[in-house]
Coordinates of N, CA and C in Angstrom, one line a residue:
E1 N -9.5 13.3 3.2 CA -8.4 13.8 2.4 C -7.2 12.8 2.5
V2 N -7.0 12.2 3.7 CA -5.9 11.3 3.8 C -6.3 10.0 3.1
K3 N -5.3 9.5 2.3 CA -5.5 8.2 1.6 C -4.4 7.3 1.9
L4 N -4.7 6.1 2.2 CA -3.7 5.1 2.5 C -4.1 3.8 1.8
V5 N -3.1 3.3 1.0 CA -3.4 2.1 0.2 C -2.3 1.1 0.6
E6 N -2.7 0.0 1.2 CA -1.8 -1.1 1.5 C -1.8 -2.2 0.5
T7 N -0.7 -2.6 0.1 CA -0.6 -3.7 -0.9 C 0.5 -4.7 -0.5
G8 N 0.5 -5.8 -1.2 CA 1.6 -6.8 -1.0 C 1.2 -8.0 -0.3
G9 N 0.0 -8.1 0.3 CA -0.4 -9.3 1.0 C -0.6 -10.4 0.0
G10 N -0.8 -11.6 0.6 CA -1.0 -12.8 -0.2 C -1.0 -14.0 0.7
L11 N -0.9 -15.1 0.0 CA -0.8 -16.4 0.7 C 0.6 -16.9 0.6
V12 N 1.2 -17.3 1.7 CA 2.5 -17.7 1.7 C 2.7 -18.9 2.7
Q13 N 3.6 -19.8 2.4 CA 3.9 -20.9 3.3 C 4.7 -20.4 4.5
A14 N 4.4 -21.1 5.7 CA 5.2 -20.8 6.8 C 6.7 -20.8 6.5
G15 N 7.4 -19.8 7.0 CA 8.8 -19.7 6.8 C 9.1 -18.8 5.6
G16 N 8.1 -18.4 4.8 CA 8.3 -17.6 3.7 C 8.3 -16.1 4.0
S17 N 8.3 -15.3 3.0 CA 8.5 -13.9 3.1 C 7.4 -13.1 2.3
L18 N 7.1 -11.9 2.7 CA 6.2 -11.0 2.0 C 6.7 -9.6 2.3
R19 N 6.5 -8.7 1.3 CA 6.8 -7.3 1.5 C 5.5 -6.5 1.3
L20 N 5.1 -5.8 2.3 CA 4.0 -5.0 2.3 C 4.4 -3.6 2.0
S21 N 3.5 -2.8 1.3 CA 3.8 -1.4 1.0 C 2.5 -0.6 1.4
C22 N 2.8 0.6 1.8 CA 1.7 1.5 2.1 C 2.0 2.8 1.3
A23 N 1.1 3.2 0.4 CA 1.2 4.4 -0.3 C 0.3 5.4 0.3
A24 N 0.8 6.6 0.6 CA 0.1 7.6 1.4 C 0.0 8.9 0.6
S25 N -1.1 9.6 0.8 CA -1.3 10.9 0.2 C -2.3 11.7 1.1
G26 N -2.4 13.0 0.8 CA -3.3 13.8 1.5 C -2.8 14.4 2.8
F27 N -1.6 14.2 3.1 CA -1.0 14.9 4.3 C 0.5 15.0 4.1
T28 N 1.1 15.7 5.0 CA 2.6 15.9 4.9 C 3.3 14.7 5.4
F29 N 3.6 13.8 4.5 CA 4.0 12.4 4.9 C 5.2 12.4 5.9
D30 N 6.2 13.2 5.6 CA 7.4 13.2 6.4 C 7.3 13.9 7.8
D31 N 6.1 14.4 8.1 CA 5.8 14.9 9.4 C 5.3 13.9 10.4
Y32 N 5.0 12.7 9.9 CA 4.3 11.7 10.7 C 5.1 10.4 10.8
A33 N 5.2 9.9 12.1 CA 5.6 8.5 12.2 C 4.5 7.6 11.7
I34 N 4.8 6.5 11.1 CA 3.9 5.6 10.5 C 4.0 4.2 11.1
G35 N 2.9 3.7 11.5 CA 2.9 2.4 12.1 C 2.2 1.3 11.2
W36 N 2.6 0.1 11.4 CA 1.9 -1.0 10.8 C 1.1 -1.7 11.9
F37 N -0.1 -2.0 11.7 CA -1.0 -2.7 12.6 C -1.6 -4.0 11.9
R38 N -2.0 -4.9 12.7 CA -2.7 -6.1 12.1 C -3.9 -6.5 12.9
Q39 N -4.8 -7.1 12.3 CA -6.0 -7.6 13.0 C -6.4 -9.0 12.4
A40 N -6.4 -10.0 13.3 CA -6.8 -11.3 12.9 C -8.3 -11.4 13.2
P41 N -9.0 -12.3 12.6 CA -10.5 -12.5 12.9 C -10.7 -12.8 14.4
G42 N -11.6 -12.1 15.0 CA -11.9 -12.3 16.4 C -11.0 -11.7 17.4
K43 N -10.0 -11.0 16.9 CA -8.9 -10.5 17.8 C -8.9 -9.0 17.6
E44 N -8.3 -8.3 18.6 CA -8.1 -6.9 18.6 C -7.0 -6.5 17.6
R45 N -7.1 -5.3 17.1 CA -6.0 -4.8 16.3 C -4.8 -4.5 17.1
E46 N -3.7 -4.9 16.7 CA -2.4 -4.8 17.5 C -1.4 -4.1 16.7
G47 N -0.6 -3.3 17.3 CA 0.6 -2.7 16.7 C 1.7 -3.7 16.4
V48 N 2.2 -3.6 15.2 CA 3.3 -4.5 14.8 C 4.6 -3.8 14.7
S49 N 4.7 -2.6 14.1 CA 5.9 -1.9 14.0 C 5.6 -0.4 13.7
C50 N 6.6 0.4 13.9 CA 6.4 1.9 13.7 C 7.8 2.4 13.3
I51 N 7.7 3.5 12.5 CA 9.0 4.1 12.1 C 8.8 5.6 12.3
S52 N 9.8 6.3 12.8 CA 9.7 7.7 13.0 C 9.6 8.5 11.7
S53 N 9.3 9.8 11.8 CA 9.0 10.6 10.6 C 10.3 10.8 9.7
S54 N 11.4 10.9 10.4 CA 12.6 11.2 9.5 C 13.9 10.7 10.1
D55 N 14.0 10.4 11.4 CA 15.4 10.0 11.9 C 15.7 8.5 11.9
G56 N 14.7 7.7 11.4 CA 15.0 6.3 11.2 C 14.7 5.4 12.4
S57 N 14.3 6.0 13.5 CA 14.0 5.2 14.7 C 12.8 4.3 14.4
T58 N 12.9 3.1 14.9 CA 11.9 2.0 14.7 C 11.5 1.4 16.0
Y59 N 10.3 0.8 15.9 CA 9.7 0.0 17.0 C 9.2 -1.3 16.4
Y60 N 9.4 -2.4 17.1 CA 8.8 -3.6 16.7 C 8.1 -4.3 17.9
A61 N 7.0 -4.9 17.7 CA 6.4 -5.7 18.7 C 7.3 -6.9 19.0
D62 N 7.2 -7.4 20.2 CA 8.1 -8.6 20.5 C 7.8 -9.8 19.6
S63 N 6.6 -9.9 19.2 CA 6.2 -11.0 18.4 C 6.8 -11.1 17.0
V64 N 7.3 -9.9 16.5 CA 7.8 -9.8 15.2 C 9.3 -9.4 15.2
K65 N 9.8 -9.1 16.3 CA 11.2 -8.6 16.4 C 12.1 -9.6 15.9
G66 N 13.0 -9.2 15.0 CA 14.0 -10.1 14.4 C 13.5 -10.7 13.1
R67 N 12.2 -10.6 12.8 CA 11.7 -11.2 11.6 C 11.2 -10.2 10.6
F68 N 10.7 -9.0 11.1 CA 10.1 -8.0 10.3 C 11.1 -6.8 10.3
T69 N 11.0 -6.0 9.2 CA 11.8 -4.8 9.1 C 10.9 -3.7 8.5
I70 N 10.8 -2.6 9.1 CA 10.1 -1.5 8.6 C 11.0 -0.4 8.0
S71 N 10.6 0.2 6.9 CA 11.3 1.3 6.3 C 10.4 2.2 5.6
R72 N 10.9 3.4 5.3 CA 10.1 4.4 4.6 C 10.9 5.1 3.5
D73 N 10.2 5.6 2.5 CA 10.8 6.5 1.5 C 10.0 7.7 1.5
N74 N 10.5 8.8 2.1 CA 9.7 10.0 2.2 C 9.5 10.7 0.9
A75 N 10.5 10.5 0.0 CA 10.4 11.1 -1.3 C 9.2 10.5 -2.1
K76 N 8.9 9.2 -1.8 CA 7.8 8.5 -2.5 C 6.5 8.4 -1.7
N77 N 6.6 8.9 -0.5 CA 5.4 8.7 0.4 C 5.0 7.3 0.6
T78 N 6.0 6.4 0.9 CA 5.7 5.0 1.1 C 6.3 4.5 2.3
V79 N 5.7 3.5 2.9 CA 6.3 2.8 4.0 C 6.2 1.3 3.7
T80 N 7.2 0.6 4.0 CA 7.3 -0.8 3.6 C 7.5 -1.7 4.9
L81 N 6.9 -2.8 4.9 CA 7.1 -3.8 6.0 C 7.6 -5.1 5.3
Q82 N 8.9 -5.4 5.5 CA 9.5 -6.6 5.0 C 9.3 -7.7 6.1
M83 N 8.6 -8.7 5.7 CA 8.2 -9.8 6.7 C 8.9 -11.1 6.2
G84 N 9.7 -11.6 7.2 CA 10.3 -12.9 6.9 C 10.0 -13.9 8.0
W85 N 10.4 -15.1 7.7 CA 10.2 -16.2 8.7 C 8.7 -16.2 9.2
L86 N 7.8 -16.1 8.2 CA 6.4 -15.9 8.6 C 5.9 -17.2 9.3
R87 N 4.9 -16.9 10.2 CA 4.3 -18.0 10.9 C 2.8 -17.9 10.7
P88 N 2.1 -19.0 10.9 CA 0.6 -19.0 10.8 C 0.0 -17.9 11.7
E89 N 0.5 -17.6 12.9 CA 0.0 -16.6 13.7 C 0.2 -15.2 13.2
D90 N 1.0 -15.0 12.2 CA 1.1 -13.7 11.5 C -0.1 -13.5 10.6
T91 N -1.0 -14.4 10.4 CA -2.1 -14.3 9.5 C -3.0 -13.2 10.0
A92 N -3.3 -12.2 9.2 CA -4.1 -11.1 9.7 C -4.3 -10.1 8.5
V93 N -5.2 -9.1 8.6 CA -5.2 -8.0 7.7 C -4.2 -6.9 8.3
Y94 N -3.4 -6.5 7.5 CA -2.3 -5.5 7.9 C -2.7 -4.1 7.4
Y95 N -2.6 -3.1 8.3 CA -2.9 -1.8 8.0 C -1.7 -0.8 8.3
C96 N -1.6 0.2 7.5 CA -0.7 1.3 7.9 C -1.5 2.4 8.5
H97 N -0.8 3.2 9.4 CA -1.5 4.2 10.2 C -0.6 5.3 10.6
P98 N -0.8 6.5 10.2 CA 0.0 7.7 10.6 C -0.3 8.0 12.1
S99 N 0.7 8.1 12.9 CA 0.5 8.4 14.3 C -0.2 9.7 14.4
R100 N -1.0 9.8 15.5 CA -1.8 11.0 15.9 C -2.9 11.3 14.9
T101 N -3.3 10.4 14.1 CA -4.4 10.5 13.2 C -5.4 9.4 13.4
T102 N -6.6 9.5 12.8 CA -7.6 8.5 12.8 C -7.7 7.8 11.5
A103 N -6.7 7.9 10.6 CA -6.7 7.4 9.3 C -6.3 6.0 9.2
W104 N -7.0 5.2 8.4 CA -6.7 3.8 8.1 C -7.1 3.5 6.7
G105 N -6.3 2.7 6.1 CA -6.7 2.2 4.8 C -7.5 1.0 4.9
R106 N -7.8 0.3 3.7 CA -8.6 -0.9 3.8 C -7.8 -2.2 4.2
G107 N -6.5 -2.1 4.2 CA -5.7 -3.2 4.7 C -5.4 -4.1 3.6
T108 N -4.4 -5.0 3.8 CA -4.0 -6.1 2.9 C -3.9 -7.4 3.7
Q109 N -4.5 -8.4 3.1 CA -4.6 -9.7 3.8 C -3.3 -10.5 3.6
V110 N -2.8 -10.9 4.8 CA -1.7 -11.8 4.8 C -2.1 -13.2 5.4
T111 N -1.9 -14.2 4.7 CA -2.3 -15.5 5.1 C -1.1 -16.4 5.1
V112 N -0.7 -17.0 6.2 CA 0.4 -17.9 6.3 C -0.1 -19.3 6.6
S113 N 0.2 -20.2 5.7 CA -0.2 -21.6 5.9 C 0.8 -22.4 6.6
S114 N 0.4 -23.4 7.3 CA 1.3 -24.2 8.1 C 1.8 -25.4 7.3

C-alpha cells in the first residue's frame, strides 16, 4: 500500500547541488517522521537526514551537516533533500523512509564526479 518515489538524482560535479524529492502515498503522511538514507556500492545503508512529522525538527548526519537541508510539505505528501557542496563521497543511491515502517522506494542515483 505504501508507495515512495524518489526523484531528482543525477550526475553533478563536485561542489554542485541537487534537490531530491520523495513523493509518498498510501499512509497518513503527516503522522510520520521521514528520513533520507543512502547506500553506496559495497557499503551499508546509512541515515543521512530526518524530519519530524509536523514540528519541523530535523536531524543530519555529521557527514552532511551544513551542506544538506531537509524539508517537507505535508499538504503535498513530499519530502525534499536539498544537497549542496556535493562531494564524491556523497555518491550513492538515496532513499526516503518513513520512520517505524519497513517501506522503501527504489531510490534515486546521485553521482558526484571529482
